[in-house]
């Protein structure tokens, strides 16, 4: 009982400190005025994605994540994937969107590296060349096999992070490391509580994304309580905190040319 009390106290303290840090960081890096409408929020290119026309002969796969719109950006992120085959001059983008269609899986909803309603995206994964070319059919198959194409719940899932985690499990070559504030990445159906983590390498036990533990090559060790994750990354040393994401050495995207 004493151990549980100490864990609860530490967890609450981490939550408070993490939320304060996230709020301070958002206040310093906000791209739009606080009262900015979603309809006029910035959606143009962040200048991160390579020029697909100039790299026509190179296959490319990238994954991005950006803080969600409004107050939810203080606690969670929205991810998406873009790719192009060798010989193509345009990217194809996929993400899960909760509005506008009964099918939440959307193709080319927005530009490849656009600001997400005022929030600047961060590159999580960057693969290029022959390895990227081999991944694309697997990625497309994973998109088609996503088990929740008509269901969306911001918390605890399934949502856009659940979608990206599904792709990561199906295509471990991506070496996807989803940030700890990607709420929904640990969502698992009630009949499937044990399986692979979002990186596709390791093990995860999770009850509807509300309570669980993840041990993965990319994730390190994470504990999930009510959809909030706390852990430590060993591969690229860092703390994994709720609301904040990573604090420590960054996990760089991989690029093979």
PDB file of C-alpha atoms in Angstrom:
ATOM      1  CA  UNK A   1       0.000   0.000   0.000  1.00  0.00           C
ATOM      2  CA  UNK A   2       2.827   2.393   0.811  1.00  0.00           C
ATOM      3  CA  UNK A   3       4.418   1.776  -2.600  1.00  0.00           C
ATOM      4  CA  UNK A   4       1.096   2.500  -4.332  1.00  0.00           C
ATOM      5  CA  UNK A   5       0.689   5.752  -2.382  1.00  0.00           C
ATOM      6  CA  UNK A   6       4.210   6.888  -3.297  1.00  0.00           C
ATOM      7  CA  UNK A   7       3.689   5.975  -6.966  1.00  0.00           C
ATOM      8  CA  UNK A   8       0.393   7.895  -7.014  1.00  0.00           C
ATOM      9  CA  UNK A   9       2.008  10.930  -5.404  1.00  0.00           C
ATOM     10  CA  UNK A  10       4.926  10.922  -7.838  1.00  0.00           C
ATOM     11  CA  UNK A  11       2.610  10.417 -10.809  1.00  0.00           C
ATOM     12  CA  UNK A  12       0.385  13.359  -9.825  1.00  0.00           C
ATOM     13  CA  UNK A  13       3.447  15.540  -9.280  1.00  0.00           C
ATOM     14  CA  UNK A  14       4.799  14.585 -12.721  1.00  0.00           C
ATOM     15  CA  UNK A  15       1.420  15.410 -14.273  1.00  0.00           C
ATOM     16  CA  UNK A  16       1.366  18.865 -12.726  1.00  0.00           C
ATOM     17  CA  UNK A  17       4.942  19.666 -13.689  1.00  0.00           C
ATOM     18  CA  UNK A  18       4.491  18.282 -17.210  1.00  0.00           C
ATOM     19  CA  UNK A  19       1.320  20.278 -17.816  1.00  0.00           C
ATOM     20  CA  UNK A  20       3.021  23.454 -16.559  1.00  0.00           C
ATOM     21  CA  UNK A  21       5.964  22.871 -18.871  1.00  0.00           C
ATOM     22  CA  UNK A  22       3.664  22.155 -21.809  1.00  0.00           C
ATOM     23  CA  UNK A  23       1.659  25.333 -21.163  1.00  0.00           C
ATOM     24  CA  UNK A  24       4.793  27.474 -20.916  1.00  0.00           C
ATOM     25  CA  UNK A  25       6.236  25.971 -24.085  1.00  0.00           C
ATOM     26  CA  UNK A  26       2.992  26.479 -26.008  1.00  0.00           C
ATOM     27  CA  UNK A  27       2.831  30.117 -24.891  1.00  0.00           C
ATOM     28  CA  UNK A  28       6.346  30.761 -26.203  1.00  0.00           C
ATOM     29  CA  UNK A  29       5.990  28.953 -29.536  1.00  0.00           C
ATOM     30  CA  UNK A  30       2.371  29.717 -30.483  1.00  0.00           C
ATOM     31  CA  UNK A  31       2.187  30.460 -34.201  1.00  0.00           C
ATOM     32  CA  UNK A  32      -1.287  32.009 -34.058  1.00  0.00           C
ATOM     33  CA  UNK A  33      -2.956  34.550 -31.745  1.00  0.00           C
ATOM     34  CA  UNK A  34      -4.710  32.958 -28.794  1.00  0.00           C
ATOM     35  CA  UNK A  35      -8.147  33.847 -30.188  1.00  0.00           C
ATOM     36  CA  UNK A  36      -7.418  32.630 -33.714  1.00  0.00           C
ATOM     37  CA  UNK A  37     -10.281  30.746 -35.385  1.00  0.00           C
ATOM     38  CA  UNK A  38      -9.686  27.210 -36.629  1.00  0.00           C
ATOM     39  CA  UNK A  39     -10.979  28.266 -40.040  1.00  0.00           C
ATOM     40  CA  UNK A  40      -8.240  30.860 -40.489  1.00  0.00           C
ATOM     41  CA  UNK A  41      -5.444  29.092 -38.602  1.00  0.00           C
ATOM     42  CA  UNK A  42      -2.215  28.506 -40.479  1.00  0.00           C
ATOM     43  CA  UNK A  43      -2.260  25.484 -42.799  1.00  0.00           C
ATOM     44  CA  UNK A  44       0.585  26.278 -45.221  1.00  0.00           C
ATOM     45  CA  UNK A  45       3.792  24.294 -45.668  1.00  0.00           C
ATOM     46  CA  UNK A  46       6.239  24.198 -42.773  1.00  0.00           C
ATOM     47  CA  UNK A  47       9.076  23.728 -45.286  1.00  0.00           C
ATOM     48  CA  UNK A  48      10.099  20.338 -43.892  1.00  0.00           C
ATOM     49  CA  UNK A  49       9.181  17.854 -46.617  1.00  0.00           C
ATOM     50  CA  UNK A  50      11.656  17.455 -49.508  1.00  0.00           C
ATOM     51  CA  UNK A  51      10.659  18.530 -53.003  1.00  0.00           C
ATOM     52  CA  UNK A  52       9.114  15.383 -54.546  1.00  0.00           C
ATOM     53  CA  UNK A  53       9.691  16.634 -58.097  1.00  0.00           C
ATOM     54  CA  UNK A  54      13.405  17.215 -57.527  1.00  0.00           C
ATOM     55  CA  UNK A  55      13.652  13.779 -55.905  1.00  0.00           C
ATOM     56  CA  UNK A  56      11.545  12.027 -58.535  1.00  0.00           C
ATOM     57  CA  UNK A  57      13.907   9.062 -58.674  1.00  0.00           C
ATOM     58  CA  UNK A  58      13.827   8.533 -54.878  1.00  0.00           C
ATOM     59  CA  UNK A  59      11.135   6.794 -52.866  1.00  0.00           C
ATOM     60  CA  UNK A  60      10.319   8.640 -49.625  1.00  0.00           C
ATOM     61  CA  UNK A  61       8.329   7.793 -46.484  1.00  0.00           C
ATOM     62  CA  UNK A  62       7.854  10.344 -43.709  1.00  0.00           C
ATOM     63  CA  UNK A  63       5.730  10.587 -40.574  1.00  0.00           C
ATOM     64  CA  UNK A  64       4.861  13.862 -38.854  1.00  0.00           C
ATOM     65  CA  UNK A  65       3.124  14.898 -35.645  1.00  0.00           C
ATOM     66  CA  UNK A  66       1.884  18.304 -34.498  1.00  0.00           C
ATOM     67  CA  UNK A  67       0.012  19.559 -31.430  1.00  0.00           C
ATOM     68  CA  UNK A  68      -3.733  19.281 -31.886  1.00  0.00           C
ATOM     69  CA  UNK A  69      -5.859  22.403 -32.301  1.00  0.00           C
ATOM     70  CA  UNK A  70      -6.808  24.595 -29.346  1.00  0.00           C
ATOM     71  CA  UNK A  71      -6.405  23.637 -25.704  1.00  0.00           C
ATOM     72  CA  UNK A  72      -5.956  19.983 -26.631  1.00  0.00           C
ATOM     73  CA  UNK A  73      -2.603  20.916 -28.137  1.00  0.00           C
ATOM     74  CA  UNK A  74      -1.361  21.250 -24.564  1.00  0.00           C
ATOM     75  CA  UNK A  75      -1.855  17.553 -23.957  1.00  0.00           C
ATOM     76  CA  UNK A  76      -1.853  15.642 -27.255  1.00  0.00           C
ATOM     77  CA  UNK A  77      -0.611  15.487 -30.845  1.00  0.00           C
ATOM     78  CA  UNK A  78      -2.035  14.602 -34.266  1.00  0.00           C
ATOM     79  CA  UNK A  79       0.128  12.425 -36.583  1.00  0.00           C
ATOM     80  CA  UNK A  80       0.080  11.646 -40.310  1.00  0.00           C
ATOM     81  CA  UNK A  81       2.108   9.739 -42.887  1.00  0.00           C
ATOM     82  CA  UNK A  82       3.226  10.772 -46.372  1.00  0.00           C
ATOM     83  CA  UNK A  83       4.948   8.713 -49.048  1.00  0.00           C
ATOM     84  CA  UNK A  84       5.851   8.552 -52.708  1.00  0.00           C
ATOM     85  CA  UNK A  85       7.269   5.794 -54.850  1.00  0.00           C
ATOM     86  CA  UNK A  86      10.294   6.024 -57.079  1.00  0.00           C
ATOM     87  CA  UNK A  87       9.257   7.919 -60.223  1.00  0.00           C
ATOM     88  CA  UNK A  88       6.374   9.807 -58.580  1.00  0.00           C
ATOM     89  CA  UNK A  89       6.437  13.608 -58.278  1.00  0.00           C
ATOM     90  CA  UNK A  90       3.766  14.045 -55.589  1.00  0.00           C
ATOM     91  CA  UNK A  91       3.295  12.782 -52.048  1.00  0.00           C
ATOM     92  CA  UNK A  92       0.265  10.864 -50.838  1.00  0.00           C
ATOM     93  CA  UNK A  93      -0.854  11.712 -47.319  1.00  0.00           C
ATOM     94  CA  UNK A  94      -2.986   9.666 -44.920  1.00  0.00           C
ATOM     95  CA  UNK A  95      -4.342  10.558 -41.499  1.00  0.00           C
ATOM     96  CA  UNK A  96      -7.468  10.039 -39.433  1.00  0.00           C
ATOM     97  CA  UNK A  97      -9.888  12.972 -39.194  1.00  0.00           C
ATOM     98  CA  UNK A  98     -12.974  12.966 -36.982  1.00  0.00           C
ATOM     99  CA  UNK A  99     -15.096  15.328 -39.085  1.00  0.00           C
ATOM    100  CA  UNK A 100     -16.391  15.621 -42.638  1.00  0.00           C
ATOM    101  CA  UNK A 101     -16.959  11.967 -43.496  1.00  0.00           C
ATOM    102  CA  UNK A 102     -18.215   8.714 -42.039  1.00  0.00           C
ATOM    103  CA  UNK A 103     -14.860   7.177 -43.017  1.00  0.00           C
ATOM    104  CA  UNK A 104     -12.290   8.701 -40.666  1.00  0.00           C
ATOM    105  CA  UNK A 105      -9.290   7.520 -42.722  1.00  0.00           C
ATOM    106  CA  UNK A 106      -8.613  10.375 -45.124  1.00  0.00           C
ATOM    107  CA  UNK A 107      -6.378  10.583 -48.167  1.00  0.00           C
ATOM    108  CA  UNK A 108      -4.727  13.919 -49.008  1.00  0.00           C
ATOM    109  CA  UNK A 109      -6.849  15.851 -46.513  1.00  0.00           C
ATOM    110  CA  UNK A 110      -4.095  18.482 -46.285  1.00  0.00           C
ATOM    111  CA  UNK A 111      -0.706  19.277 -47.813  1.00  0.00           C
ATOM    112  CA  UNK A 112       2.171  16.932 -46.920  1.00  0.00           C
ATOM    113  CA  UNK A 113       3.969  19.055 -44.308  1.00  0.00           C
ATOM    114  CA  UNK A 114       1.389  21.722 -43.528  1.00  0.00           C
ATOM    115  CA  UNK A 115       0.931  23.435 -40.199  1.00  0.00           C
ATOM    116  CA  UNK A 116      -1.828  21.648 -38.308  1.00  0.00           C
ATOM    117  CA  UNK A 117      -4.273  24.488 -37.606  1.00  0.00           C
ATOM    118  CA  UNK A 118      -1.448  26.782 -36.514  1.00  0.00           C
ATOM    119  CA  UNK A 119       0.844  24.164 -34.957  1.00  0.00           C
ATOM    120  CA  UNK A 120       4.196  23.392 -36.540  1.00  0.00           C
ATOM    121  CA  UNK A 121       4.712  19.683 -37.300  1.00  0.00           C
ATOM    122  CA  UNK A 122       7.724  17.674 -36.196  1.00  0.00           C
ATOM    123  CA  UNK A 123       9.322  14.977 -38.310  1.00  0.00           C
ATOM    124  CA  UNK A 124       9.217  11.569 -36.590  1.00  0.00           C
ATOM    125  CA  UNK A 125      10.347   9.249 -39.384  1.00  0.00           C
ATOM    126  CA  UNK A 126      12.242   9.786 -42.650  1.00  0.00           C
ATOM    127  CA  UNK A 127      13.106   6.825 -44.872  1.00  0.00           C
ATOM    128  CA  UNK A 128      14.327   7.161 -48.449  1.00  0.00           C
ATOM    129  CA  UNK A 129      15.533   4.980 -51.276  1.00  0.00           C
ATOM    130  CA  UNK A 130      15.156   1.234 -51.734  1.00  0.00           C
ATOM    131  CA  UNK A 131      14.005   0.569 -48.186  1.00  0.00           C
ATOM    132  CA  UNK A 132      11.257   3.180 -48.454  1.00  0.00           C
ATOM    133  CA  UNK A 133      10.159   1.695 -51.793  1.00  0.00           C
ATOM    134  CA  UNK A 134       9.753  -1.710 -50.145  1.00  0.00           C
ATOM    135  CA  UNK A 135       7.791  -0.253 -47.229  1.00  0.00           C
ATOM    136  CA  UNK A 136       5.089   1.492 -49.252  1.00  0.00           C
ATOM    137  CA  UNK A 137       3.037  -1.610 -50.226  1.00  0.00           C
ATOM    138  CA  UNK A 138       3.102  -2.692 -46.567  1.00  0.00           C
ATOM    139  CA  UNK A 139       1.985   0.775 -45.478  1.00  0.00           C
ATOM    140  CA  UNK A 140      -0.912   0.719 -47.945  1.00  0.00           C
ATOM    141  CA  UNK A 141      -1.932  -2.739 -46.720  1.00  0.00           C
ATOM    142  CA  UNK A 142      -1.812  -1.503 -43.114  1.00  0.00           C
ATOM    143  CA  UNK A 143      -4.032   1.458 -43.988  1.00  0.00           C
ATOM    144  CA  UNK A 144      -6.581  -0.876 -45.575  1.00  0.00           C
ATOM    145  CA  UNK A 145      -6.531  -3.197 -42.567  1.00  0.00           C
ATOM    146  CA  UNK A 146      -7.049  -0.452 -39.954  1.00  0.00           C
ATOM    147  CA  UNK A 147      -9.772  -1.943 -37.734  1.00  0.00           C
ATOM    148  CA  UNK A 148     -11.602   1.308 -36.856  1.00  0.00           C
ATOM    149  CA  UNK A 149     -12.247   3.127 -40.169  1.00  0.00           C
ATOM    150  CA  UNK A 150     -15.617   4.500 -38.994  1.00  0.00           C
ATOM    151  CA  UNK A 151     -14.949   5.069 -35.294  1.00  0.00           C
ATOM    152  CA  UNK A 152     -13.292   8.037 -33.589  1.00  0.00           C
ATOM    153  CA  UNK A 153     -12.960   8.918 -29.903  1.00  0.00           C
ATOM    154  CA  UNK A 154     -10.506  11.633 -28.861  1.00  0.00           C
ATOM    155  CA  UNK A 155      -9.948   9.780 -25.565  1.00  0.00           C
ATOM    156  CA  UNK A 156      -8.858   7.081 -25.003  1.00  0.00           C
ATOM    157  CA  UNK A 157      -9.208   6.060 -28.668  1.00  0.00           C
ATOM    158  CA  UNK A 158      -9.409   4.914 -31.339  1.00  0.00           C
ATOM    159  CA  UNK A 159      -8.218   8.137 -32.961  1.00  0.00           C
ATOM    160  CA  UNK A 160      -5.477   9.462 -35.250  1.00  0.00           C
ATOM    161  CA  UNK A 161      -2.740   8.154 -32.955  1.00  0.00           C
ATOM    162  CA  UNK A 162      -4.363   4.713 -32.879  1.00  0.00           C
ATOM    163  CA  UNK A 163      -4.247   4.740 -36.686  1.00  0.00           C
ATOM    164  CA  UNK A 164      -0.549   5.609 -36.810  1.00  0.00           C
ATOM    165  CA  UNK A 165       0.288   3.058 -34.122  1.00  0.00           C
ATOM    166  CA  UNK A 166      -1.474   0.417 -36.219  1.00  0.00           C
ATOM    167  CA  UNK A 167       0.749   1.262 -39.192  1.00  0.00           C
ATOM    168  CA  UNK A 168       3.836   1.115 -36.980  1.00  0.00           C
ATOM    169  CA  UNK A 169       2.898  -2.353 -35.718  1.00  0.00           C
ATOM    170  CA  UNK A 170       2.262  -3.633 -39.233  1.00  0.00           C
ATOM    171  CA  UNK A 171       5.450  -2.091 -40.675  1.00  0.00           C
ATOM    172  CA  UNK A 172       8.179  -2.394 -38.016  1.00  0.00           C
ATOM    173  CA  UNK A 173      10.777  -1.325 -40.605  1.00  0.00           C
ATOM    174  CA  UNK A 174       9.512   2.222 -40.027  1.00  0.00           C
ATOM    175  CA  UNK A 175      11.128   2.145 -36.557  1.00  0.00           C
ATOM    176  CA  UNK A 176       8.324   4.446 -35.450  1.00  0.00           C
ATOM    177  CA  UNK A 177       8.684   6.031 -32.024  1.00  0.00           C
ATOM    178  CA  UNK A 178       5.421   7.796 -31.258  1.00  0.00           C
ATOM    179  CA  UNK A 179       5.718  10.504 -28.592  1.00  0.00           C
ATOM    180  CA  UNK A 180       4.369   9.747 -25.133  1.00  0.00           C
ATOM    181  CA  UNK A 181       1.741  12.488 -25.529  1.00  0.00           C
ATOM    182  CA  UNK A 182       0.227  10.744 -28.569  1.00  0.00           C
ATOM    183  CA  UNK A 183      -2.936   9.894 -26.641  1.00  0.00           C
ATOM    184  CA  UNK A 184      -4.625   6.918 -28.270  1.00  0.00           C
ATOM    185  CA  UNK A 185      -1.487   5.178 -29.500  1.00  0.00           C
ATOM    186  CA  UNK A 186      -1.899   2.519 -26.800  1.00  0.00           C
ATOM    187  CA  UNK A 187      -5.571   1.855 -27.500  1.00  0.00           C
ATOM    188  CA  UNK A 188      -6.240  -1.849 -27.929  1.00  0.00           C
ATOM    189  CA  UNK A 189      -9.571  -3.658 -28.272  1.00  0.00           C
ATOM    190  CA  UNK A 190     -10.928  -5.337 -25.165  1.00  0.00           C
ATOM    191  CA  UNK A 191     -10.395  -8.761 -26.752  1.00  0.00           C
ATOM    192  CA  UNK A 192      -6.801  -7.981 -27.766  1.00  0.00           C
ATOM    193  CA  UNK A 193      -5.030  -6.555 -24.696  1.00  0.00           C
ATOM    194  CA  UNK A 194      -1.587  -8.015 -25.446  1.00  0.00           C
ATOM    195  CA  UNK A 195       0.498  -7.514 -28.557  1.00  0.00           C
ATOM    196  CA  UNK A 196       3.134  -5.418 -30.250  1.00  0.00           C
ATOM    197  CA  UNK A 197       3.880  -1.805 -29.294  1.00  0.00           C
ATOM    198  CA  UNK A 198       3.515   0.982 -31.909  1.00  0.00           C
ATOM    199  CA  UNK A 199       7.139   0.474 -32.956  1.00  0.00           C
ATOM    200  CA  UNK A 200       6.313  -3.108 -33.950  1.00  0.00           C
ATOM    201  CA  UNK A 201       9.172  -4.476 -31.852  1.00  0.00           C
ATOM    202  CA  UNK A 202       8.605  -5.374 -28.221  1.00  0.00           C
ATOM    203  CA  UNK A 203       5.503  -6.125 -26.159  1.00  0.00           C
ATOM    204  CA  UNK A 204       2.540  -4.127 -24.930  1.00  0.00           C
ATOM    205  CA  UNK A 205      -0.205  -4.874 -22.442  1.00  0.00           C
ATOM    206  CA  UNK A 206      -3.032  -2.343 -22.530  1.00  0.00           C
ATOM    207  CA  UNK A 207      -6.668  -2.290 -21.433  1.00  0.00           C
ATOM    208  CA  UNK A 208      -8.477  -0.021 -23.922  1.00  0.00           C
ATOM    209  CA  UNK A 209      -5.575   2.422 -23.755  1.00  0.00           C
ATOM    210  CA  UNK A 210      -6.517   3.316 -20.176  1.00  0.00           C
ATOM    211  CA  UNK A 211      -4.127   1.173 -18.183  1.00  0.00           C
ATOM    212  CA  UNK A 212      -1.075  -0.687 -19.369  1.00  0.00           C
ATOM    213  CA  UNK A 213       2.648  -1.003 -19.870  1.00  0.00           C
ATOM    214  CA  UNK A 214       4.824  -0.937 -22.988  1.00  0.00           C
ATOM    215  CA  UNK A 215       8.319  -2.316 -23.443  1.00  0.00           C
ATOM    216  CA  UNK A 216       9.636  -1.584 -26.928  1.00  0.00           C
ATOM    217  CA  UNK A 217      12.850  -1.085 -28.846  1.00  0.00           C
ATOM    218  CA  UNK A 218      11.926   2.484 -29.776  1.00  0.00           C
ATOM    219  CA  UNK A 219       9.634   3.316 -26.849  1.00  0.00           C
ATOM    220  CA  UNK A 220      11.767   2.024 -24.016  1.00  0.00           C
ATOM    221  CA  UNK A 221       9.612   1.478 -20.928  1.00  0.00           C
ATOM    222  CA  UNK A 222       6.280   3.291 -20.602  1.00  0.00           C
ATOM    223  CA  UNK A 223       3.495   3.051 -18.043  1.00  0.00           C
ATOM    224  CA  UNK A 224       0.029   4.195 -19.122  1.00  0.00           C
ATOM    225  CA  UNK A 225      -2.530   5.406 -16.591  1.00  0.00           C
ATOM    226  CA  UNK A 226      -5.814   6.780 -17.973  1.00  0.00           C
ATOM    227  CA  UNK A 227      -4.164   7.382 -21.337  1.00  0.00           C
ATOM    228  CA  UNK A 228      -1.290   9.395 -19.836  1.00  0.00           C
ATOM    229  CA  UNK A 229       2.190   7.953 -20.341  1.00  0.00           C
ATOM    230  CA  UNK A 230       5.272   8.114 -18.178  1.00  0.00           C
ATOM    231  CA  UNK A 231       8.477   6.307 -19.040  1.00  0.00           C
ATOM    232  CA  UNK A 232      12.114   6.273 -19.990  1.00  0.00           C
ATOM    233  CA  UNK A 233      13.762   5.816 -23.377  1.00  0.00           C
ATOM    234  CA  UNK A 234      16.987   3.840 -23.270  1.00  0.00           C
ATOM    235  CA  UNK A 235      17.918   3.747 -26.964  1.00  0.00           C
ATOM    236  CA  UNK A 236      17.948   7.548 -27.238  1.00  0.00           C
ATOM    237  CA  UNK A 237      18.159   8.520 -23.543  1.00  0.00           C
ATOM    238  CA  UNK A 238      15.185  10.657 -22.537  1.00  0.00           C
ATOM    239  CA  UNK A 239      12.254  10.880 -20.188  1.00  0.00           C
ATOM    240  CA  UNK A 240       8.855  10.218 -21.755  1.00  0.00           C
ATOM    241  CA  UNK A 241       6.341  12.500 -20.089  1.00  0.00           C
ATOM    242  CA  UNK A 242       2.591  13.078 -20.343  1.00  0.00           C
ATOM    243  CA  UNK A 243       1.565  16.308 -22.130  1.00  0.00           C
ATOM    244  CA  UNK A 244       5.201  17.089 -23.031  1.00  0.00           C
ATOM    245  CA  UNK A 245       6.529  14.129 -24.996  1.00  0.00           C
ATOM    246  CA  UNK A 246      10.296  13.709 -24.841  1.00  0.00           C
ATOM    247  CA  UNK A 247      12.743  15.481 -22.537  1.00  0.00           C
ATOM    248  CA  UNK A 248      16.329  14.512 -23.330  1.00  0.00           C
ATOM    249  CA  UNK A 249      18.130  13.401 -26.470  1.00  0.00           C
ATOM    250  CA  UNK A 250      15.907  13.712 -29.506  1.00  0.00           C
ATOM    251  CA  UNK A 251      14.989  10.661 -31.545  1.00  0.00           C
ATOM    252  CA  UNK A 252      16.064  11.634 -35.064  1.00  0.00           C
ATOM    253  CA  UNK A 253      14.201  10.504 -38.149  1.00  0.00           C
ATOM    254  CA  UNK A 254      16.076   8.010 -40.279  1.00  0.00           C
ATOM    255  CA  UNK A 255      16.979   8.779 -43.863  1.00  0.00           C
ATOM    256  CA  UNK A 256      18.522   6.200 -46.124  1.00  0.00           C
ATOM    257  CA  UNK A 257      19.615   7.462 -49.529  1.00  0.00           C
TER     258      UNK A 257
END
